[in-house]
Amino acid sequence: MPVLAKLRPDLSRIVEGARGVVDAGATAVVIGNAVPAAMPDGRPGGLTGPAIGPIALRCVAAVLTELPDVAVIGGGGISTVADARRFLDLGCEFRADRHRPVA
């Protein structure tokens, strides 16, 4: 059974995290989730949507560069076909769109 490990786009540790989950048996790495942020009143929250697209793309590129044999599913910030194409052009196996992986 395939095991997909989802990692948030954390530029400082994404390659380390991807390597760890693959070493632990993950079949593929899913990159893209909310980025920790704060609400205007100071409560913790998560930044999502188009704002995290460039961060997710950079994380995907870092993992694919350092771990070229790892299957990567990219997501985060996808709202148009062009956004999805950017992930595929980097070498992602799939791109995730609102929790629905699409080939």
Coordinates of N, CA and C in Angstrom, one line a residue:
M1 N 0.8 -1.2 0.0 CA 0.0 0.0 0.0 C 0.9 1.2 0.0
P2 N 0.7 2.2 -0.9 CA 1.5 3.4 -0.9 C 1.3 4.2 0.3
V3 N 2.3 4.8 0.8 CA 2.3 5.7 1.9 C 2.7 7.1 1.4
L4 N 1.8 8.1 1.6 CA 2.2 9.5 1.2 C 2.3 10.3 2.5
A5 N 3.5 11.0 2.6 CA 3.7 11.8 3.7 C 3.6 13.3 3.3
K6 N 2.7 14.0 4.0 CA 2.4 15.4 3.7 C 3.3 16.3 4.6
L7 N 4.0 17.2 4.0 CA 4.9 18.1 4.7 C 4.5 19.5 4.4
R8 N 4.5 20.4 5.4 CA 4.2 21.8 5.1 C 5.4 22.4 4.4
P9 N 5.2 23.4 3.6 CA 6.4 24.0 2.9 C 7.2 24.9 3.9
D10 N 8.2 24.2 4.5 CA 9.1 24.9 5.4 C 10.5 24.9 4.8
L11 N 10.9 26.1 4.2 CA 12.1 26.2 3.5 C 13.3 25.8 4.2
S12 N 13.3 26.0 5.5 CA 14.6 25.7 6.3 C 14.8 24.2 6.5
R13 N 13.7 23.4 6.4 CA 13.8 22.0 6.8 C 13.1 21.0 5.8
I14 N 12.7 21.5 4.7 CA 11.9 20.6 3.8 C 12.7 19.4 3.3
V15 N 14.0 19.6 2.9 CA 14.7 18.5 2.4 C 15.0 17.5 3.5
E16 N 15.3 18.0 4.7 CA 15.6 17.1 5.8 C 14.3 16.3 6.1
G17 N 13.1 17.0 6.1 CA 11.9 16.3 6.4 C 11.5 15.3 5.4
A18 N 11.7 15.6 4.1 CA 11.4 14.7 3.0 C 12.3 13.5 3.1
R19 N 13.6 13.7 3.3 CA 14.5 12.6 3.5 C 14.1 11.7 4.6
G20 N 13.7 12.2 5.7 CA 13.3 11.5 6.9 C 12.1 10.6 6.6
V21 N 11.1 11.1 6.0 CA 9.9 10.3 5.7 C 10.1 9.3 4.7
V22 N 11.0 9.5 3.7 CA 11.3 8.5 2.7 C 12.1 7.4 3.4
D23 N 13.1 7.8 4.2 CA 13.9 6.8 5.0 C 13.0 5.9 5.9
A24 N 11.9 6.5 6.3 CA 11.0 5.8 7.2 C 10.0 4.9 6.4
G25 N 10.0 5.0 5.1 CA 9.1 4.1 4.3 C 8.1 4.8 3.4
A26 N 8.0 6.1 3.4 CA 7.0 6.8 2.6 C 7.3 6.5 1.1
T27 N 6.3 6.3 0.4 CA 6.3 6.1 -1.1 C 6.5 7.4 -1.8
A28 N 5.9 8.4 -1.3 CA 6.0 9.7 -2.0 C 5.9 10.8 -0.9
V29 N 6.3 12.0 -1.3 CA 6.2 13.2 -0.4 C 5.2 14.2 -1.0
V30 N 4.3 14.6 -0.2 CA 3.3 15.6 -0.6 C 3.8 16.9 0.0
I31 N 4.1 17.9 -0.8 CA 4.5 19.2 -0.3 C 3.4 20.2 -0.5
G32 N 3.0 20.8 0.5 CA 2.0 21.9 0.4 C 1.0 21.8 1.5
N33 N 0.9 22.8 2.3 CA -0.1 22.8 3.4 C 0.0 24.3 3.9
A34 N -0.8 24.6 4.9 CA -0.8 25.9 5.4 C 0.5 26.3 6.0
V35 N 0.9 27.5 5.8 CA 2.2 28.0 6.5 C 1.8 28.7 7.8
P36 N 2.4 28.4 8.9 CA 2.1 29.0 10.1 C 2.1 30.5 10.0
A37 N 1.0 31.1 10.6 CA 0.9 32.6 10.5 C 0.1 33.0 11.8
A38 N -0.2 34.2 11.9 CA -1.0 34.8 13.0 C -2.2 35.5 12.5
M39 N -3.3 35.4 13.2 CA -4.5 36.2 12.9 C -4.2 37.6 13.3
P40 N -5.0 38.6 12.8 CA -4.8 40.0 13.2 C -4.9 40.2 14.7
D41 N -5.6 39.4 15.4 CA -5.7 39.5 16.9 C -4.6 38.8 17.6
G42 N -3.7 38.1 16.9 CA -2.6 37.4 17.5 C -2.8 35.9 17.7
R43 N -4.0 35.4 17.5 CA -4.2 34.0 17.6 C -3.5 33.3 16.5
P44 N -3.0 32.0 16.7 CA -2.3 31.3 15.7 C -3.3 31.0 14.5
G45 N -2.8 30.9 13.3 CA -3.5 30.6 12.1 C -2.6 30.0 11.1
G46 N -3.2 29.9 9.9 CA -2.4 29.4 8.8 C -2.6 30.2 7.5
L47 N -1.5 30.5 6.9 CA -1.6 31.2 5.6 C -1.8 30.1 4.5
T48 N -2.8 30.3 3.6 CA -3.0 29.4 2.6 C -3.4 30.1 1.3
G49 N -3.7 29.4 0.3 CA -4.1 30.0 -1.0 C -3.0 30.5 -1.8
P50 N -3.2 31.4 -2.8 CA -2.2 31.8 -3.7 C -0.9 32.4 -3.1
A51 N -1.0 32.9 -1.9 CA 0.1 33.5 -1.2 C 1.2 32.5 -0.9
I52 N 0.9 31.2 -0.8 CA 1.9 30.2 -0.5 C 2.5 29.5 -1.7
G53 N 1.9 29.8 -2.9 CA 2.4 29.2 -4.1 C 3.9 29.3 -4.3
P54 N 4.5 30.5 -4.3 CA 5.9 30.6 -4.5 C 6.8 29.8 -3.4
I55 N 6.3 29.8 -2.2 CA 7.0 29.0 -1.2 C 6.9 27.5 -1.5
A56 N 5.7 27.0 -1.8 CA 5.6 25.6 -2.1 C 6.4 25.2 -3.3
L57 N 6.5 26.1 -4.4 CA 7.3 25.8 -5.5 C 8.8 25.7 -5.2
R58 N 9.2 26.6 -4.3 CA 10.6 26.6 -4.0 C 10.9 25.3 -3.2
C59 N 10.0 24.9 -2.3 CA 10.2 23.7 -1.5 C 10.2 22.5 -2.4
V60 N 9.3 22.4 -3.4 CA 9.3 21.3 -4.3 C 10.6 21.2 -5.1
A61 N 11.1 22.4 -5.6 CA 12.3 22.4 -6.3 C 13.5 21.9 -5.5
A62 N 13.5 22.3 -4.2 CA 14.6 21.9 -3.3 C 14.6 20.4 -3.1
V63 N 13.4 19.8 -2.9 CA 13.4 18.4 -2.7 C 13.7 17.6 -4.0
L64 N 13.2 18.1 -5.1 CA 13.5 17.4 -6.4 C 15.0 17.5 -6.7
T65 N 15.7 18.6 -6.3 CA 17.1 18.7 -6.6 C 17.9 17.8 -5.7
E66 N 17.6 17.8 -4.4 CA 18.4 17.0 -3.5 C 18.0 15.5 -3.4
L67 N 16.8 15.2 -3.8 CA 16.3 13.8 -3.7 C 15.6 13.5 -5.1
P68 N 16.4 13.4 -6.1 CA 15.8 13.3 -7.5 C 15.0 12.0 -7.7
D69 N 15.2 11.0 -6.9 CA 14.5 9.7 -7.1 C 13.2 9.6 -6.3
V70 N 12.9 10.6 -5.5 CA 11.7 10.6 -4.7 C 10.5 11.2 -5.5
A71 N 9.4 10.5 -5.4 CA 8.1 11.0 -6.0 C 7.6 12.1 -5.2
V72 N 7.3 13.2 -5.9 CA 6.8 14.4 -5.2 C 5.5 14.8 -5.7
I73 N 4.5 15.1 -4.8 CA 3.2 15.6 -5.2 C 3.2 17.1 -4.7
G74 N 3.0 18.0 -5.6 CA 3.1 19.4 -5.2 C 1.7 20.0 -5.0
G75 N 1.6 20.9 -4.1 CA 0.4 21.6 -3.9 C 0.6 22.9 -3.1
G76 N -0.4 23.7 -3.0 CA -0.3 24.9 -2.2 C -0.2 26.1 -3.2
G77 N -1.2 26.9 -3.1 CA -1.3 28.1 -4.0 C -1.8 27.9 -5.4
I78 N -2.4 26.7 -5.6 CA -2.9 26.4 -7.0 C -4.3 26.9 -7.1
S79 N -4.5 27.9 -8.0 CA -5.8 28.4 -8.3 C -6.1 28.5 -9.8
T80 N -5.1 28.2 -10.6 CA -5.3 28.3 -12.0 C -4.6 27.1 -12.7
V81 N -4.9 26.8 -13.9 CA -4.2 25.8 -14.7 C -2.7 26.1 -14.8
A82 N -2.4 27.4 -15.0 CA -1.0 27.8 -15.0 C -0.2 27.5 -13.7
D83 N -0.9 27.7 -12.6 CA -0.3 27.4 -11.3 C 0.0 25.9 -11.2
A84 N -0.9 25.1 -11.6 CA -0.7 23.6 -11.6 C 0.4 23.2 -12.5
R85 N 0.5 23.8 -13.7 CA 1.5 23.5 -14.7 C 2.9 23.8 -14.1
R86 N 3.0 24.8 -13.3 CA 4.3 25.1 -12.7 C 4.9 24.0 -11.9
F87 N 4.0 23.4 -11.1 CA 4.4 22.2 -10.3 C 4.8 21.0 -11.2
L88 N 4.0 20.8 -12.2 CA 4.3 19.7 -13.1 C 5.6 19.9 -13.9
D89 N 5.8 21.2 -14.3 CA 7.0 21.5 -15.0 C 8.3 21.3 -14.1
L90 N 8.2 21.5 -12.8 CA 9.3 21.2 -12.0 C 9.6 19.7 -11.9
G91 N 8.7 18.9 -12.1 CA 8.9 17.4 -12.1 C 8.0 16.7 -11.1
C92 N 7.0 17.3 -10.6 CA 6.1 16.7 -9.7 C 5.3 15.5 -10.4
E93 N 5.1 14.5 -9.7 CA 4.3 13.4 -10.2 C 2.9 13.8 -10.5
F94 N 2.3 14.5 -9.5 CA 1.0 15.0 -9.6 C 1.0 16.4 -9.0
R95 N -0.1 17.0 -9.1 CA -0.3 18.3 -8.3 C -1.6 18.1 -7.5
A96 N -1.7 18.6 -6.4 CA -2.8 18.5 -5.5 C -3.7 19.8 -5.6
D97 N -4.9 19.7 -5.8 CA -5.8 20.8 -6.0 C -7.0 20.7 -5.0
R98 N -7.0 21.4 -4.0 CA -8.0 21.4 -3.0 C -8.3 20.0 -2.5
H99 N -7.3 19.3 -2.1 CA -7.3 18.0 -1.5 C -7.8 16.9 -2.5
R100 N -7.7 17.2 -3.8 CA -8.0 16.2 -4.8 C -6.8 16.0 -5.7
P101 N -6.0 15.0 -5.6 CA -4.8 14.8 -6.5 C -5.3 14.6 -7.9
V102 N -4.6 15.2 -8.8 CA -5.0 15.1 -10.2 C -3.7 14.9 -11.0
A103 N -3.8 13.9 -11.9 CA -2.6 13.6 -12.7 C -2.2 14.7 -13.7

